[in-house]
Amino acid sequence: MARKASYHHGNLRAALLAAALGILEAEGLQALTLRKVAAKARVSHAAPAHHFPNLKALLTALAIIAFQRFADAMATARKGVKKDPASQIRAAADGYLAFARANPALFRLMFQEGQLDWSNAELKQAAAASFQHLVEITAPLAEQLGLKTQAERQELEKLVWSSAHGFAHLYTDGKMQHDATPPDIARFLLPRKAK
């Protein structure tokens, strides 16, 4: 009997992650299993255990990739605009939504609390790096609004985050039109100029 093709891909881990991402995007999280990933990567059913002892470890590795891409999307969007708070908030929201539109399955996976190993240091670091964009875009606004305490700044961060995140989820769930744009939360938060 012929042996199944071995995993001489040069990088088994990368091949497994690519296979898992393909399944996730095409069939959704519920279809993702280690056995299915091994079959798609054309390796033995036991091969994934070399890098991922269980499905949670594989999903965690995918989430790390997702958070890195997510942070890159916001950084790219923010680079091309003015440094004022309104422009930075709008750009970060655009990057947030652009990532969700381009990667709906990864976007959903990133926020699956029970499916991921949040004790994983690399996942914590990747998530924190993407959250840092929120901290950076709201800090100048907090100053303009006269928010002095850490608690007040965190409330502002939650408000901006929930607006962008809620809109992105509504979009990926098909509740927003394809060409819908996120609400301009900066317009409502920034102090009005006296007339």
JSON list of C-alpha atoms in Angstrom, two decimals:
[
{"chain": "A", "resi": 1, "resn": "MET", "atom": "CA", "xyz": [0.00, 0.00, 0.00]},
{"chain": "A", "resi": 2, "resn": "ALA", "atom": "CA", "xyz": [1.40, 3.38, -0.96]},
{"chain": "A", "resi": 3, "resn": "ARG", "atom": "CA", "xyz": [2.22, 5.73, 1.90]},
{"chain": "A", "resi": 4, "resn": "LYS", "atom": "CA", "xyz": [0.48, 9.08, 2.00]},
{"chain": "A", "resi": 5, "resn": "ALA", "atom": "CA", "xyz": [2.59, 11.94, 0.71]},
{"chain": "A", "resi": 6, "resn": "SER", "atom": "CA", "xyz": [4.90, 13.06, 3.48]},
{"chain": "A", "resi": 7, "resn": "TYR", "atom": "CA", "xyz": [5.15, 16.63, 4.62]},
{"chain": "A", "resi": 8, "resn": "HIS", "atom": "CA", "xyz": [8.33, 17.67, 2.89]},
{"chain": "A", "resi": 9, "resn": "HIS", "atom": "CA", "xyz": [6.86, 21.12, 2.29]},
{"chain": "A", "resi": 10, "resn": "GLY", "atom": "CA", "xyz": [9.93, 22.73, 3.77]},
{"chain": "A", "resi": 11, "resn": "ASN", "atom": "CA", "xyz": [7.70, 24.05, 6.52]},
{"chain": "A", "resi": 12, "resn": "LEU", "atom": "CA", "xyz": [4.98, 21.78, 7.91]},
{"chain": "A", "resi": 13, "resn": "ARG", "atom": "CA", "xyz": [3.69, 24.44, 10.28]},
{"chain": "A", "resi": 14, "resn": "ALA", "atom": "CA", "xyz": [3.16, 26.96, 7.48]},
{"chain": "A", "resi": 15, "resn": "ALA", "atom": "CA", "xyz": [1.50, 24.32, 5.30]},
{"chain": "A", "resi": 16, "resn": "LEU", "atom": "CA", "xyz": [-0.90, 23.40, 8.10]},
{"chain": "A", "resi": 17, "resn": "LEU", "atom": "CA", "xyz": [-1.76, 27.03, 8.80]},
{"chain": "A", "resi": 18, "resn": "ALA", "atom": "CA", "xyz": [-2.38, 27.70, 5.10]},
{"chain": "A", "resi": 19, "resn": "ALA", "atom": "CA", "xyz": [-4.64, 24.65, 4.90]},
{"chain": "A", "resi": 20, "resn": "ALA", "atom": "CA", "xyz": [-6.50, 25.69, 8.05]},
{"chain": "A", "resi": 21, "resn": "LEU", "atom": "CA", "xyz": [-6.97, 29.22, 6.75]},
{"chain": "A", "resi": 22, "resn": "GLY", "atom": "CA", "xyz": [-8.34, 27.87, 3.47]},
{"chain": "A", "resi": 23, "resn": "ILE", "atom": "CA", "xyz": [-10.89, 25.71, 5.28]},
{"chain": "A", "resi": 24, "resn": "LEU", "atom": "CA", "xyz": [-11.82, 28.52, 7.67]},
{"chain": "A", "resi": 25, "resn": "GLU", "atom": "CA", "xyz": [-12.45, 30.96, 4.81]},
{"chain": "A", "resi": 26, "resn": "ALA", "atom": "CA", "xyz": [-14.29, 28.50, 2.59]},
{"chain": "A", "resi": 27, "resn": "GLU", "atom": "CA", "xyz": [-16.34, 26.52, 5.10]},
{"chain": "A", "resi": 28, "resn": "GLY", "atom": "CA", "xyz": [-16.28, 28.38, 8.41]},
{"chain": "A", "resi": 29, "resn": "LEU", "atom": "CA", "xyz": [-15.04, 27.62, 11.89]},
{"chain": "A", "resi": 30, "resn": "GLN", "atom": "CA", "xyz": [-17.44, 24.72, 12.46]},
{"chain": "A", "resi": 31, "resn": "ALA", "atom": "CA", "xyz": [-15.85, 22.78, 9.57]},
{"chain": "A", "resi": 32, "resn": "LEU", "atom": "CA", "xyz": [-12.30, 23.12, 10.87]},
{"chain": "A", "resi": 33, "resn": "THR", "atom": "CA", "xyz": [-10.77, 19.96, 12.34]},
{"chain": "A", "resi": 34, "resn": "LEU", "atom": "CA", "xyz": [-7.17, 18.77, 12.63]},
{"chain": "A", "resi": 35, "resn": "ARG", "atom": "CA", "xyz": [-8.02, 15.74, 10.47]},
{"chain": "A", "resi": 36, "resn": "LYS", "atom": "CA", "xyz": [-9.45, 17.95, 7.74]},
{"chain": "A", "resi": 37, "resn": "VAL", "atom": "CA", "xyz": [-6.44, 20.29, 7.90]},
{"chain": "A", "resi": 38, "resn": "ALA", "atom": "CA", "xyz": [-4.07, 17.32, 7.57]},
{"chain": "A", "resi": 39, "resn": "ALA", "atom": "CA", "xyz": [-6.00, 16.05, 4.54]},
{"chain": "A", "resi": 40, "resn": "LYS", "atom": "CA", "xyz": [-5.94, 19.46, 2.86]},
{"chain": "A", "resi": 41, "resn": "ALA", "atom": "CA", "xyz": [-2.21, 19.82, 3.55]},
{"chain": "A", "resi": 42, "resn": "ARG", "atom": "CA", "xyz": [-1.74, 16.28, 2.18]},
{"chain": "A", "resi": 43, "resn": "VAL", "atom": "CA", "xyz": [-0.03, 14.95, 5.27]},
{"chain": "A", "resi": 44, "resn": "SER", "atom": "CA", "xyz": [-0.83, 12.10, 7.65]},
{"chain": "A", "resi": 45, "resn": "HIS", "atom": "CA", "xyz": [-3.54, 12.58, 10.23]},
{"chain": "A", "resi": 46, "resn": "ALA", "atom": "CA", "xyz": [-0.88, 12.52, 12.95]},
{"chain": "A", "resi": 47, "resn": "ALA", "atom": "CA", "xyz": [1.31, 15.21, 11.33]},
{"chain": "A", "resi": 48, "resn": "PRO", "atom": "CA", "xyz": [-0.45, 18.27, 12.85]},
{"chain": "A", "resi": 49, "resn": "ALA", "atom": "CA", "xyz": [0.48, 17.06, 16.35]},
{"chain": "A", "resi": 50, "resn": "HIS", "atom": "CA", "xyz": [4.10, 18.00, 15.59]},
{"chain": "A", "resi": 51, "resn": "HIS", "atom": "CA", "xyz": [3.07, 21.66, 15.89]},
{"chain": "A", "resi": 52, "resn": "PHE", "atom": "CA", "xyz": [-0.49, 21.72, 17.21]},
{"chain": "A", "resi": 53, "resn": "PRO", "atom": "CA", "xyz": [-1.39, 19.27, 19.99]},
{"chain": "A", "resi": 54, "resn": "ASN", "atom": "CA", "xyz": [-5.08, 20.16, 19.65]},
{"chain": "A", "resi": 55, "resn": "LEU", "atom": "CA", "xyz": [-7.49, 22.28, 17.64]},
{"chain": "A", "resi": 56, "resn": "LYS", "atom": "CA", "xyz": [-7.32, 25.13, 20.15]},
{"chain": "A", "resi": 57, "resn": "ALA", "atom": "CA", "xyz": [-3.57, 25.45, 19.55]},
{"chain": "A", "resi": 58, "resn": "LEU", "atom": "CA", "xyz": [-4.15, 25.64, 15.79]},
{"chain": "A", "resi": 59, "resn": "LEU", "atom": "CA", "xyz": [-6.93, 28.21, 16.17]},
{"chain": "A", "resi": 60, "resn": "THR", "atom": "CA", "xyz": [-4.71, 30.24, 18.49]},
{"chain": "A", "resi": 61, "resn": "ALA", "atom": "CA", "xyz": [-1.95, 30.27, 15.86]},
{"chain": "A", "resi": 62, "resn": "LEU", "atom": "CA", "xyz": [-4.47, 31.46, 13.26]},
{"chain": "A", "resi": 63, "resn": "ALA", "atom": "CA", "xyz": [-5.69, 34.17, 15.63]},
{"chain": "A", "resi": 64, "resn": "ILE", "atom": "CA", "xyz": [-2.12, 35.41, 16.11]},
{"chain": "A", "resi": 65, "resn": "ILE", "atom": "CA", "xyz": [-1.81, 35.79, 12.33]},
{"chain": "A", "resi": 66, "resn": "ALA", "atom": "CA", "xyz": [-5.19, 37.51, 12.26]},
{"chain": "A", "resi": 67, "resn": "PHE", "atom": "CA", "xyz": [-4.28, 40.05, 14.95]},
{"chain": "A", "resi": 68, "resn": "GLN", "atom": "CA", "xyz": [-0.99, 40.84, 13.20]},
{"chain": "A", "resi": 69, "resn": "ARG", "atom": "CA", "xyz": [-2.80, 41.46, 9.89]},
{"chain": "A", "resi": 70, "resn": "PHE", "atom": "CA", "xyz": [-5.48, 43.43, 11.72]},
{"chain": "A", "resi": 71, "resn": "ALA", "atom": "CA", "xyz": [-2.90, 45.74, 13.32]},
{"chain": "A", "resi": 72, "resn": "ASP", "atom": "CA", "xyz": [-1.19, 46.15, 9.93]},
{"chain": "A", "resi": 73, "resn": "ALA", "atom": "CA", "xyz": [-4.51, 47.14, 8.32]},
{"chain": "A", "resi": 74, "resn": "MET", "atom": "CA", "xyz": [-5.08, 49.88, 10.88]},
{"chain": "A", "resi": 75, "resn": "ALA", "atom": "CA", "xyz": [-1.46, 51.07, 10.74]},
{"chain": "A", "resi": 76, "resn": "THR", "atom": "CA", "xyz": [-1.60, 51.30, 6.94]},
{"chain": "A", "resi": 77, "resn": "ALA", "atom": "CA", "xyz": [-4.88, 53.23, 7.03]},
{"chain": "A", "resi": 78, "resn": "ARG", "atom": "CA", "xyz": [-3.53, 55.64, 9.65]},
{"chain": "A", "resi": 79, "resn": "LYS", "atom": "CA", "xyz": [-0.26, 56.36, 7.82]},
{"chain": "A", "resi": 80, "resn": "GLY", "atom": "CA", "xyz": [-1.91, 58.13, 4.92]},
{"chain": "A", "resi": 81, "resn": "VAL", "atom": "CA", "xyz": [-3.92, 60.70, 6.88]},
{"chain": "A", "resi": 82, "resn": "LYS", "atom": "CA", "xyz": [-3.39, 63.79, 9.01]},
{"chain": "A", "resi": 83, "resn": "LYS", "atom": "CA", "xyz": [-2.42, 63.33, 12.65]},
{"chain": "A", "resi": 84, "resn": "ASP", "atom": "CA", "xyz": [-5.43, 65.15, 14.12]},
{"chain": "A", "resi": 85, "resn": "PRO", "atom": "CA", "xyz": [-7.77, 63.03, 16.30]},
{"chain": "A", "resi": 86, "resn": "ALA", "atom": "CA", "xyz": [-10.71, 63.02, 13.89]},
{"chain": "A", "resi": 87, "resn": "SER", "atom": "CA", "xyz": [-8.62, 61.89, 10.92]},
{"chain": "A", "resi": 88, "resn": "GLN", "atom": "CA", "xyz": [-6.85, 59.22, 12.97]},
{"chain": "A", "resi": 89, "resn": "ILE", "atom": "CA", "xyz": [-10.11, 57.83, 14.39]},
{"chain": "A", "resi": 90, "resn": "ARG", "atom": "CA", "xyz": [-11.72, 57.73, 10.94]},
{"chain": "A", "resi": 91, "resn": "ALA", "atom": "CA", "xyz": [-8.65, 56.06, 9.41]},
{"chain": "A", "resi": 92, "resn": "ALA", "atom": "CA", "xyz": [-8.40, 53.43, 12.14]},
{"chain": "A", "resi": 93, "resn": "ALA", "atom": "CA", "xyz": [-12.13, 52.68, 11.72]},
{"chain": "A", "resi": 94, "resn": "ASP", "atom": "CA", "xyz": [-11.60, 52.33, 7.97]},
{"chain": "A", "resi": 95, "resn": "GLY", "atom": "CA", "xyz": [-8.68, 49.93, 8.55]},
{"chain": "A", "resi": 96, "resn": "TYR", "atom": "CA", "xyz": [-10.76, 47.99, 11.07]},
{"chain": "A", "resi": 97, "resn": "LEU", "atom": "CA", "xyz": [-13.60, 47.55, 8.60]},
{"chain": "A", "resi": 98, "resn": "ALA", "atom": "CA", "xyz": [-11.28, 46.85, 5.66]},
{"chain": "A", "resi": 99, "resn": "PHE", "atom": "CA", "xyz": [-9.75, 43.94, 7.57]},
{"chain": "A", "resi": 100, "resn": "ALA", "atom": "CA", "xyz": [-13.17, 42.57, 8.55]},
{"chain": "A", "resi": 101, "resn": "ARG", "atom": "CA", "xyz": [-14.43, 42.85, 4.96]},
{"chain": "A", "resi": 102, "resn": "ALA", "atom": "CA", "xyz": [-11.39, 41.11, 3.51]},
{"chain": "A", "resi": 103, "resn": "ASN", "atom": "CA", "xyz": [-11.13, 38.44, 6.26]},
{"chain": "A", "resi": 104, "resn": "PRO", "atom": "CA", "xyz": [-14.58, 37.81, 7.76]},
{"chain": "A", "resi": 105, "resn": "ALA", "atom": "CA", "xyz": [-13.75, 34.32, 9.05]},
{"chain": "A", "resi": 106, "resn": "LEU", "atom": "CA", "xyz": [-10.48, 35.43, 10.66]},
{"chain": "A", "resi": 107, "resn": "PHE", "atom": "CA", "xyz": [-12.23, 38.49, 12.10]},
{"chain": "A", "resi": 108, "resn": "ARG", "atom": "CA", "xyz": [-14.83, 36.30, 13.80]},
{"chain": "A", "resi": 109, "resn": "LEU", "atom": "CA", "xyz": [-12.17, 33.87, 15.04]},
{"chain": "A", "resi": 110, "resn": "MET", "atom": "CA", "xyz": [-10.16, 36.61, 16.75]},
{"chain": "A", "resi": 111, "resn": "PHE", "atom": "CA", "xyz": [-12.98, 37.25, 19.19]},
{"chain": "A", "resi": 112, "resn": "GLN", "atom": "CA", "xyz": [-13.91, 33.64, 19.98]},
{"chain": "A", "resi": 113, "resn": "GLU", "atom": "CA", "xyz": [-13.06, 33.71, 23.64]},
{"chain": "A", "resi": 114, "resn": "GLY", "atom": "CA", "xyz": [-13.49, 30.01, 24.44]},
{"chain": "A", "resi": 115, "resn": "GLN", "atom": "CA", "xyz": [-11.91, 28.72, 21.24]},
{"chain": "A", "resi": 116, "resn": "LEU", "atom": "CA", "xyz": [-8.52, 30.40, 21.77]},
{"chain": "A", "resi": 117, "resn": "ASP", "atom": "CA", "xyz": [-5.75, 29.95, 24.33]},
{"chain": "A", "resi": 118, "resn": "TRP", "atom": "CA", "xyz": [-5.55, 33.41, 25.86]},
{"chain": "A", "resi": 119, "resn": "SER", "atom": "CA", "xyz": [-2.72, 32.30, 28.13]},
{"chain": "A", "resi": 120, "resn": "ASN", "atom": "CA", "xyz": [-0.53, 32.14, 25.00]},
{"chain": "A", "resi": 121, "resn": "ALA", "atom": "CA", "xyz": [2.02, 34.98, 25.25]},
{"chain": "A", "resi": 122, "resn": "GLU", "atom": "CA", "xyz": [2.25, 35.48, 21.48]},
{"chain": "A", "resi": 123, "resn": "LEU", "atom": "CA", "xyz": [-1.53, 35.83, 21.19]},
{"chain": "A", "resi": 124, "resn": "LYS", "atom": "CA", "xyz": [-1.60, 38.31, 24.07]},
{"chain": "A", "resi": 125, "resn": "GLN", "atom": "CA", "xyz": [1.17, 40.34, 22.42]},
{"chain": "A", "resi": 126, "resn": "ALA", "atom": "CA", "xyz": [-0.53, 40.37, 18.99]},
{"chain": "A", "resi": 127, "resn": "ALA", "atom": "CA", "xyz": [-3.87, 41.39, 20.49]},
{"chain": "A", "resi": 128, "resn": "ALA", "atom": "CA", "xyz": [-2.21, 44.10, 22.60]},
{"chain": "A", "resi": 129, "resn": "ALA", "atom": "CA", "xyz": [-0.43, 45.51, 19.53]},
{"chain": "A", "resi": 130, "resn": "SER", "atom": "CA", "xyz": [-3.73, 45.91, 17.70]},
{"chain": "A", "resi": 131, "resn": "PHE", "atom": "CA", "xyz": [-5.39, 47.40, 20.80]},
{"chain": "A", "resi": 132, "resn": "GLN", "atom": "CA", "xyz": [-2.55, 49.93, 21.00]},
{"chain": "A", "resi": 133, "resn": "HIS", "atom": "CA", "xyz": [-4.00, 51.64, 17.90]},
{"chain": "A", "resi": 134, "resn": "LEU", "atom": "CA", "xyz": [-7.16, 52.33, 19.90]},
{"chain": "A", "resi": 135, "resn": "VAL", "atom": "CA", "xyz": [-5.14, 53.79, 22.75]},
{"chain": "A", "resi": 136, "resn": "GLU", "atom": "CA", "xyz": [-3.15, 56.00, 20.36]},
{"chain": "A", "resi": 137, "resn": "ILE", "atom": "CA", "xyz": [-6.15, 57.38, 18.48]},
{"chain": "A", "resi": 138, "resn": "THR", "atom": "CA", "xyz": [-8.20, 58.14, 21.58]},
{"chain": "A", "resi": 139, "resn": "ALA", "atom": "CA", "xyz": [-5.47, 59.75, 23.72]},
{"chain": "A", "resi": 140, "resn": "PRO", "atom": "CA", "xyz": [-5.48, 63.14, 21.91]},
{"chain": "A", "resi": 141, "resn": "LEU", "atom": "CA", "xyz": [-9.28, 63.13, 21.86]},
{"chain": "A", "resi": 142, "resn": "ALA", "atom": "CA", "xyz": [-9.38, 62.41, 25.59]},
{"chain": "A", "resi": 143, "resn": "GLU", "atom": "CA", "xyz": [-7.12, 65.41, 26.10]},
{"chain": "A", "resi": 144, "resn": "GLN", "atom": "CA", "xyz": [-9.36, 67.64, 23.98]},
{"chain": "A", "resi": 145, "resn": "LEU", "atom": "CA", "xyz": [-12.41, 66.46, 25.90]},
{"chain": "A", "resi": 146, "resn": "GLY", "atom": "CA", "xyz": [-10.72, 67.15, 29.23]},
{"chain": "A", "resi": 147, "resn": "LEU", "atom": "CA", "xyz": [-10.76, 63.52, 30.36]},
{"chain": "A", "resi": 148, "resn": "LYS", "atom": "CA", "xyz": [-8.18, 63.32, 33.12]},
{"chain": "A", "resi": 149, "resn": "THR", "atom": "CA", "xyz": [-8.48, 59.93, 34.76]},
{"chain": "A", "resi": 150, "resn": "GLN", "atom": "CA", "xyz": [-7.50, 56.52, 33.46]},
{"chain": "A", "resi": 151, "resn": "ALA", "atom": "CA", "xyz": [-11.09, 55.36, 33.98]},
{"chain": "A", "resi": 152, "resn": "GLU", "atom": "CA", "xyz": [-12.42, 58.19, 31.79]},
{"chain": "A", "resi": 153, "resn": "ARG", "atom": "CA", "xyz": [-9.88, 57.43, 29.06]},
{"chain": "A", "resi": 154, "resn": "GLN", "atom": "CA", "xyz": [-10.82, 53.74, 29.16]},
{"chain": "A", "resi": 155, "resn": "GLU", "atom": "CA", "xyz": [-14.51, 54.64, 28.80]},
{"chain": "A", "resi": 156, "resn": "LEU", "atom": "CA", "xyz": [-13.66, 56.65, 25.69]},
{"chain": "A", "resi": 157, "resn": "GLU", "atom": "CA", "xyz": [-11.62, 53.73, 24.32]},
{"chain": "A", "resi": 158, "resn": "LYS", "atom": "CA", "xyz": [-14.60, 51.41, 24.88]},
{"chain": "A", "resi": 159, "resn": "LEU", "atom": "CA", "xyz": [-16.94, 53.82, 23.12]},
{"chain": "A", "resi": 160, "resn": "VAL", "atom": "CA", "xyz": [-14.76, 54.15, 20.04]},
{"chain": "A", "resi": 161, "resn": "TRP", "atom": "CA", "xyz": [-13.95, 50.42, 19.97]},
{"chain": "A", "resi": 162, "resn": "SER", "atom": "CA", "xyz": [-17.55, 49.30, 20.34]},
{"chain": "A", "resi": 163, "resn": "SER", "atom": "CA", "xyz": [-18.61, 51.59, 17.50]},
{"chain": "A", "resi": 164, "resn": "ALA", "atom": "CA", "xyz": [-15.99, 50.25, 15.07]},
{"chain": "A", "resi": 165, "resn": "HIS", "atom": "CA", "xyz": [-16.31, 46.66, 16.24]},
{"chain": "A", "resi": 166, "resn": "GLY", "atom": "CA", "xyz": [-20.08, 46.64, 16.27]},
{"chain": "A", "resi": 167, "resn": "PHE", "atom": "CA", "xyz": [-20.25, 48.05, 12.76]},
{"chain": "A", "resi": 168, "resn": "ALA", "atom": "CA", "xyz": [-17.69, 45.52, 11.48]},
{"chain": "A", "resi": 169, "resn": "HIS", "atom": "CA", "xyz": [-19.65, 42.64, 13.02]},
{"chain": "A", "resi": 170, "resn": "LEU", "atom": "CA", "xyz": [-22.92, 43.90, 11.56]},
{"chain": "A", "resi": 171, "resn": "TYR", "atom": "CA", "xyz": [-21.19, 44.10, 8.19]},
{"chain": "A", "resi": 172, "resn": "THR", "atom": "CA", "xyz": [-19.68, 40.60, 8.33]},
{"chain": "A", "resi": 173, "resn": "ASP", "atom": "CA", "xyz": [-23.03, 39.20, 9.48]},
{"chain": "A", "resi": 174, "resn": "GLY", "atom": "CA", "xyz": [-24.73, 40.70, 6.42]},
{"chain": "A", "resi": 175, "resn": "LYS", "atom": "CA", "xyz": [-26.70, 43.33, 8.36]},
{"chain": "A", "resi": 176, "resn": "MET", "atom": "CA", "xyz": [-25.10, 46.26, 6.53]},
{"chain": "A", "resi": 177, "resn": "GLN", "atom": "CA", "xyz": [-25.10, 47.00, 2.82]},
{"chain": "A", "resi": 178, "resn": "HIS", "atom": "CA", "xyz": [-21.96, 46.04, 0.91]},
{"chain": "A", "resi": 179, "resn": "ASP", "atom": "CA", "xyz": [-20.96, 49.69, 0.35]},
{"chain": "A", "resi": 180, "resn": "ALA", "atom": "CA", "xyz": [-21.86, 50.89, 3.87]},
{"chain": "A", "resi": 181, "resn": "THR", "atom": "CA", "xyz": [-19.34, 53.09, 5.66]},
{"chain": "A", "resi": 182, "resn": "PRO", "atom": "CA", "xyz": [-18.79, 53.20, 9.42]},
{"chain": "A", "resi": 183, "resn": "PRO", "atom": "CA", "xyz": [-20.43, 56.03, 11.37]},
{"chain": "A", "resi": 184, "resn": "ASP", "atom": "CA", "xyz": [-18.23, 59.07, 11.85]},
{"chain": "A", "resi": 185, "resn": "ILE", "atom": "CA", "xyz": [-17.97, 58.79, 15.62]},
{"chain": "A", "resi": 186, "resn": "ALA", "atom": "CA", "xyz": [-15.26, 61.46, 15.74]},
{"chain": "A", "resi": 187, "resn": "ARG", "atom": "CA", "xyz": [-17.79, 64.04, 14.51]},
{"chain": "A", "resi": 188, "resn": "PHE", "atom": "CA", "xyz": [-20.00, 63.36, 17.52]},
{"chain": "A", "resi": 189, "resn": "LEU", "atom": "CA", "xyz": [-17.21, 63.20, 20.07]},
{"chain": "A", "resi": 190, "resn": "LEU", "atom": "CA", "xyz": [-15.09, 66.19, 19.16]},
{"chain": "A", "resi": 191, "resn": "PRO", "atom": "CA", "xyz": [-15.93, 69.48, 20.89]},
{"chain": "A", "resi": 192, "resn": "ARG", "atom": "CA", "xyz": [-18.01, 71.76, 18.68]},
{"chain": "A", "resi": 193, "resn": "LYS", "atom": "CA", "xyz": [-16.37, 75.03, 17.70]},
{"chain": "A", "resi": 194, "resn": "ALA", "atom": "CA", "xyz": [-18.17, 78.11, 18.92]},
{"chain": "A", "resi": 195, "resn": "LYS", "atom": "CA", "xyz": [-19.98, 80.00, 16.17]}
]
